[in-house]
Coordinates of C-alpha atoms in Angstrom, one line a residue:
M573 CA 8.3 -0.2 10.2
S574 CA 4.8 1.5 11.9
A575 CA 1.3 0.8 11.3
V576 CA -0.8 3.5 10.3
V577 CA -2.9 4.8 13.6
T578 CA -5.4 6.2 13.0
V579 CA -8.5 8.4 14.9
P580 CA -11.8 9.0 13.9
E581 CA -13.0 11.3 11.8
G582 CA -15.5 13.9 13.4
T583 CA -13.8 14.0 16.9
D584 CA -12.0 17.0 18.4
H585 CA -8.3 15.0 18.4
P586 CA -5.6 17.4 16.3
Y587 CA -4.7 13.8 14.6
A588 CA -8.2 13.2 13.5
L589 CA -8.5 11.7 9.4
S590 CA -11.0 11.3 6.8
H591 CA -11.9 8.2 5.7
L592 CA -9.1 9.9 2.9
D593 CA -6.8 10.5 4.9
S594 CA -6.7 7.7 6.0
L595 CA -6.4 5.2 2.9
E596 CA -4.1 8.0 1.8
S597 CA -1.8 7.2 4.8
E598 CA -2.1 3.6 4.2
A599 CA -0.9 3.8 0.5
V600 CA 1.9 6.3 1.5
H601 CA 3.0 3.6 4.3
I602 CA 2.9 0.9 1.8
F603 CA 5.3 3.2 -0.9
R604 CA 7.5 3.6 1.6
E605 CA 8.0 0.0 2.8
V606 CA 8.3 -1.2 -0.8
A607 CA 11.5 1.8 -0.9
G608 CA 13.3 0.2 1.7
E609 CA 12.5 -3.6 1.8
F610 CA 13.2 -3.9 -1.7
E611 CA 16.1 -3.0 -4.7
R612 CA 14.0 -3.0 -8.2
P613 CA 10.3 -1.6 -7.8
V614 CA 8.8 -0.4 -10.5
I615 CA 5.0 0.9 -11.3
L616 CA 2.5 -0.9 -13.9
F617 CA 1.3 2.5 -15.8
S618 CA -1.2 2.3 -18.2
G619 CA -2.3 6.0 -17.9
G620 CA -5.7 5.2 -16.2
K621 CA -6.9 6.6 -13.2
D622 CA -5.8 4.0 -10.7
S623 CA -2.0 4.0 -11.7
I624 CA -2.5 7.7 -12.5
L625 CA -3.3 7.7 -8.9
M626 CA -0.4 5.6 -7.4
L627 CA 2.0 8.3 -9.3
H628 CA 0.3 10.8 -7.5
L629 CA 0.1 8.8 -3.9
A630 CA 4.7 8.0 -4.5
L631 CA 4.8 11.9 -5.7
K632 CA 4.0 12.5 -2.0
A633 CA 5.0 9.6 -0.5
F634 CA 9.0 11.1 -1.4
A635 CA 8.4 14.5 -2.0
P636 CA 10.7 16.7 -2.7
A637 CA 12.7 13.6 -3.7
P638 CA 11.9 12.3 -6.9
V639 CA 9.9 8.5 -7.0
P640 CA 12.5 6.3 -6.6
F641 CA 10.8 3.4 -8.6
S642 CA 10.7 3.2 -12.8
L643 CA 6.9 2.8 -14.9
L644 CA 6.2 -0.2 -16.9
H645 CA 3.4 0.2 -19.6
V646 CA 2.3 -3.3 -20.8
D647 CA 1.4 -1.4 -24.6
T648 CA -1.3 -3.6 -26.3
G649 CA -1.5 -1.5 -29.3
H650 CA -5.1 -1.0 -29.0
N651 CA -4.7 1.8 -26.8
F652 CA -6.5 4.9 -26.5
P653 CA -4.8 8.1 -28.2
E654 CA -5.7 10.1 -25.6
V655 CA -4.1 8.0 -23.0
L656 CA -1.1 7.5 -24.4
E657 CA -1.0 11.6 -25.1
Y658 CA -1.4 11.9 -21.3
R659 CA 1.2 8.7 -20.6
D660 CA 3.8 11.0 -22.4
R661 CA 3.0 14.3 -20.9
T662 CA 3.4 12.9 -17.6
V663 CA 6.3 10.9 -17.8
A664 CA 8.1 14.1 -19.3
E665 CA 6.5 16.8 -16.6
H666 CA 7.8 14.6 -13.7
G667 CA 11.1 13.4 -15.4
L668 CA 10.4 9.9 -14.8
R669 CA 12.0 6.8 -16.8
L670 CA 9.1 4.2 -18.2
H671 CA 9.9 1.1 -20.0
V672 CA 7.4 0.3 -22.9
A673 CA 6.6 -3.7 -23.5
S674 CA 5.3 -4.0 -26.6
V675 CA 2.5 -6.9 -27.3
Q676 CA 2.6 -5.7 -31.0
E677 CA 6.5 -6.6 -31.1
Y678 CA 5.8 -10.2 -30.0
I679 CA 2.5 -10.5 -32.4
D680 CA 5.3 -9.3 -34.9
A681 CA 8.2 -11.9 -34.1
G682 CA 5.7 -14.6 -34.0
K683 CA 5.9 -15.1 -29.9
L684 CA 1.5 -14.9 -30.2
R685 CA -0.8 -15.2 -32.2
E686 CA -3.5 -12.2 -33.1
R687 CA -7.1 -13.9 -31.0
P688 CA -9.9 -14.5 -33.3
D689 CA -11.6 -11.9 -31.2
G690 CA -9.2 -9.2 -31.4
T691 CA -9.0 -9.1 -28.0
R692 CA -5.6 -8.1 -26.6
N693 CA -5.9 -7.9 -23.0
P694 CA -4.8 -12.0 -22.1
L695 CA -2.0 -11.6 -25.1
Q696 CA -0.2 -9.2 -22.4
T697 CA 0.9 -11.8 -19.4
V698 CA 3.9 -13.1 -21.5
P699 CA 5.4 -9.0 -22.4
L700 CA 4.8 -8.2 -18.5
T701 CA 6.3 -11.6 -17.1
E702 CA 9.4 -11.1 -19.4
A703 CA 9.7 -7.6 -18.6
I704 CA 9.9 -8.5 -15.8
Q705 CA 12.2 -11.2 -15.6
H706 CA 14.5 -9.0 -18.0
H707 CA 14.8 -5.8 -15.8
R708 CA 15.1 -8.0 -12.5
F709 CA 12.3 -6.3 -11.0
D710 CA 11.4 -7.6 -7.6
A711 CA 8.3 -5.4 -6.5
V712 CA 6.0 -4.4 -8.7
F713 CA 3.2 -1.7 -8.2
G714 CA -0.3 -2.3 -9.4
G715 CA -3.3 -0.6 -8.9
G716 CA -5.7 -3.2 -8.2
R717 CA -8.7 -2.7 -6.0
R718 CA -10.7 -5.1 -4.1
D719 CA -13.9 -4.0 -4.6
E720 CA -13.4 -4.5 -8.6
E721 CA -13.4 -8.2 -8.8
K722 CA -13.7 -11.3 -6.8
A723 CA -10.5 -12.6 -7.3
R724 CA -8.4 -9.4 -6.4
A725 CA -10.7 -9.2 -3.3
K726 CA -9.1 -12.0 -1.8
E727 CA -5.2 -11.3 -2.9
R728 CA -3.0 -9.5 -0.5
V729 CA -1.6 -6.0 -0.8
F730 CA 1.7 -7.9 -0.4
S731 CA 1.3 -11.1 -3.4
L732 CA 4.1 -13.3 -3.9
R733 CA 4.4 -14.5 -7.5
D734 CA 7.1 -17.1 -8.6
E735 CA 9.8 -17.6 -11.0
F736 CA 7.1 -17.7 -13.7
S737 CA 5.0 -14.8 -12.2
Q738 CA 2.3 -17.1 -11.3
W739 CA 0.5 -16.6 -8.3
D740 CA -0.5 -19.4 -5.7
P741 CA -3.9 -18.1 -3.4
R742 CA -2.8 -21.0 -1.0
R743 CA 0.2 -19.5 -0.5
Q744 CA -0.7 -16.2 0.7
R745 CA 0.8 -15.0 3.6
P746 CA -1.4 -13.4 6.9
E747 CA -1.0 -9.3 6.9
L748 CA -1.9 -8.5 10.7
W749 CA -1.5 -5.4 11.9
Q750 CA -0.7 -3.9 8.2
L751 CA 2.8 -5.9 8.7
Y752 CA 4.0 -7.0 5.2
N753 CA 6.4 -9.9 4.7
G754 CA 8.1 -9.1 1.1
R755 CA 10.3 -12.1 1.8
H756 CA 11.2 -13.6 -1.6
A757 CA 13.4 -16.4 -3.4
P758 CA 15.8 -16.0 -6.1
G759 CA 14.1 -15.3 -8.9
E760 CA 10.5 -14.8 -7.2
H761 CA 8.8 -11.4 -7.3
V762 CA 6.1 -9.4 -4.6
R763 CA 3.6 -7.6 -6.4
V764 CA 2.3 -4.9 -4.4
F765 CA -1.5 -3.5 -4.4
P766 CA -1.2 0.4 -2.3
L767 CA -4.8 0.9 -3.6
S768 CA -6.4 -2.7 -2.2
N769 CA -8.7 -0.9 0.8
W770 CA -10.0 1.5 -1.9
T771 CA -13.2 1.7 -3.9
E772 CA -14.3 3.1 -7.2
L773 CA -15.9 6.1 -5.2
D774 CA -13.0 6.5 -2.9
V775 CA -10.9 6.8 -6.0
W776 CA -13.1 9.7 -7.6
Q777 CA -13.3 11.3 -4.1
Y778 CA -9.6 12.1 -3.9
I779 CA -9.1 13.0 -7.2
A780 CA -11.7 15.9 -6.8
R781 CA -9.9 16.9 -3.6
E782 CA -6.4 16.9 -4.5
G783 CA -7.1 18.2 -8.3
V784 CA -5.3 15.0 -10.0
E785 CA -5.7 15.4 -13.6
L786 CA -7.2 12.7 -15.7
P787 CA -7.6 12.3 -19.9
G788 CA -10.5 13.3 -21.0
I789 CA -12.2 10.1 -21.8
Y790 CA -13.1 9.7 -18.5
F791 CA -15.9 12.1 -19.0
A792 CA -18.5 12.6 -20.6
H793 CA -18.6 12.9 -24.7
E794 CA -19.5 12.4 -27.8
R795 CA -18.0 9.2 -29.8
E796 CA -18.8 6.6 -32.2
V797 CA -19.9 3.5 -31.1
F798 CA -21.4 0.4 -31.6
A799 CA -22.9 -1.9 -29.3
R800 CA -21.5 -5.5 -28.7
N801 CA -22.2 -8.1 -25.9
G802 CA -24.2 -6.0 -23.9
M803 CA -21.4 -2.9 -24.1
W804 CA -20.5 0.1 -26.6
L805 CA -17.2 -0.3 -27.9
T806 CA -15.7 2.0 -29.8
A807 CA -15.1 1.8 -33.5
G808 CA -11.3 1.7 -34.2
D809 CA -8.5 0.2 -36.5
W810 CA -8.8 -3.2 -33.4
G811 CA -10.7 -4.9 -35.7
G812 CA -14.4 -3.1 -34.8
P813 CA -16.9 -3.0 -35.7
R814 CA -17.9 -6.0 -37.5
D815 CA -20.0 -5.9 -41.3
H816 CA -23.6 -6.2 -39.2
E817 CA -22.9 -3.9 -36.3
R818 CA -23.9 -0.4 -36.8
T819 CA -22.0 2.9 -35.2
E820 CA -23.7 5.4 -34.1
V821 CA -22.6 8.4 -32.2
R822 CA -23.7 8.2 -28.7
Q823 CA -22.6 10.8 -25.4
V824 CA -20.0 8.2 -23.3
R825 CA -17.7 7.9 -20.8
Y826 CA -15.3 5.3 -19.7
R827 CA -15.2 4.1 -16.0
T828 CA -11.9 1.9 -17.3
V829 CA -9.4 2.1 -19.2
G830 CA -8.0 -0.9 -21.4
D831 CA -7.3 -2.7 -24.6
M832 CA -9.9 -0.5 -26.9
S833 CA -11.2 -4.2 -28.1
C834 CA -12.7 -5.4 -24.6
T835 CA -13.2 -2.3 -22.8
G836 CA -16.8 -0.7 -23.4
A837 CA -18.0 3.0 -22.6
V838 CA -21.4 3.8 -20.6
D839 CA -24.1 6.2 -21.6
S840 CA -23.5 9.4 -19.1
D841 CA -23.7 13.1 -18.9
A842 CA -21.4 13.8 -16.1
T843 CA -18.9 16.1 -17.9
T844 CA -17.4 17.2 -14.8
L845 CA -15.7 15.3 -11.5
D846 CA -18.7 15.9 -9.1
A847 CA -21.0 14.3 -11.5
V848 CA -18.9 11.5 -11.8
I849 CA -19.0 10.7 -8.4
T850 CA -22.9 11.2 -8.2
E851 CA -23.4 8.8 -11.3
I852 CA -20.7 6.7 -9.2
A853 CA -22.6 6.1 -5.9
A854 CA -25.4 5.8 -7.5
S855 CA -24.1 2.7 -9.2
R856 CA -24.6 -0.9 -8.7
L857 CA -22.4 -2.6 -10.8
T858 CA -18.5 -2.7 -10.3
E859 CA -16.4 -0.7 -12.4
R860 CA -15.5 -4.3 -14.6
G861 CA -18.9 -6.1 -14.0
A862 CA -19.8 -2.9 -16.0
T863 CA -17.7 -2.6 -18.8
R864 CA -15.0 -5.3 -19.0
A865 CA -15.9 -8.2 -21.8
D866 CA -12.5 -9.4 -20.4
D867 CA -14.1 -10.3 -17.2
K868 CA -17.0 -12.4 -18.8
M869 CA -15.2 -15.3 -20.8
S870 CA -15.7 -17.2 -17.5
E871 CA -17.1 -17.2 -14.1
A872 CA -13.1 -17.3 -12.7
A873 CA -11.3 -15.9 -15.5
M874 CA -9.8 -13.2 -13.4
E875 CA -8.4 -15.6 -10.9
D876 CA -7.5 -18.1 -14.1
R877 CA -5.2 -14.6 -15.6
K878 CA -3.5 -13.7 -12.4
R879 CA -2.3 -17.1 -11.7
E880 CA -0.6 -17.1 -15.4
G881 CA 1.3 -14.2 -14.3
Y882 CA -1.4 -11.3 -15.3
F883 CA -1.8 -8.3 -12.9

């Protein structure tokens, strides 16, 4: 096991690293650690920018060999079509294996009940945890970052989950000198967050540097939306808008991608990577704070969901 040692950028040292090089090295180190310590890892892949970045880093970590992990997507049934198209095209392009846990199938089977507000993000936990148990995954990569939300800020890179996939913050282990403890009992697994130390701006700067392709909804485009709870939601079959809600066509883009029922767009004219980076650098709101209704349900909404087994 080896820790990443960096030399400050701007020095004459031949191994000087930029901050993006350092973040990349740390993530590659984490991917390789998991490959060496665990038997059945899997990458959570939604087609959002963070999971796309994770896959890009995993490809670099093991090139020219194929990625030694499969992908898992929890499909709410209310996903953006552009994101599903990107997911399927990427899986085919790299010859990856994709597992899909469908919230709609759980609703059809009577295992889950549709919420009155139409939001399906909270319904993902049961399909996710049962997929982990069914496939006996012992390490699950997630794209969570500490700058997104306070519950994610205090979670370790290696986060132990019990036999019910629940998270107990009191059981977190120290990670001194980038030494990660993957020990777990039978039935338990570890959630792994290789992007923990990245910020939203880091993600966009790295995507621009590496030329990583993203779904078009991350860039400004015209879309039919309606206002609800201070956000612009996309009209669609998921249940919006209601009778009193008026739709209009606006130029928007998405900062984060989730269930259509709770993911808001932002007004934007950023049609290029450089324009998006400029917009993010000037923002004073995190992407989840600005555009995710599921995080606004209560002060501890994210931590409550994580304790139950959410990402």
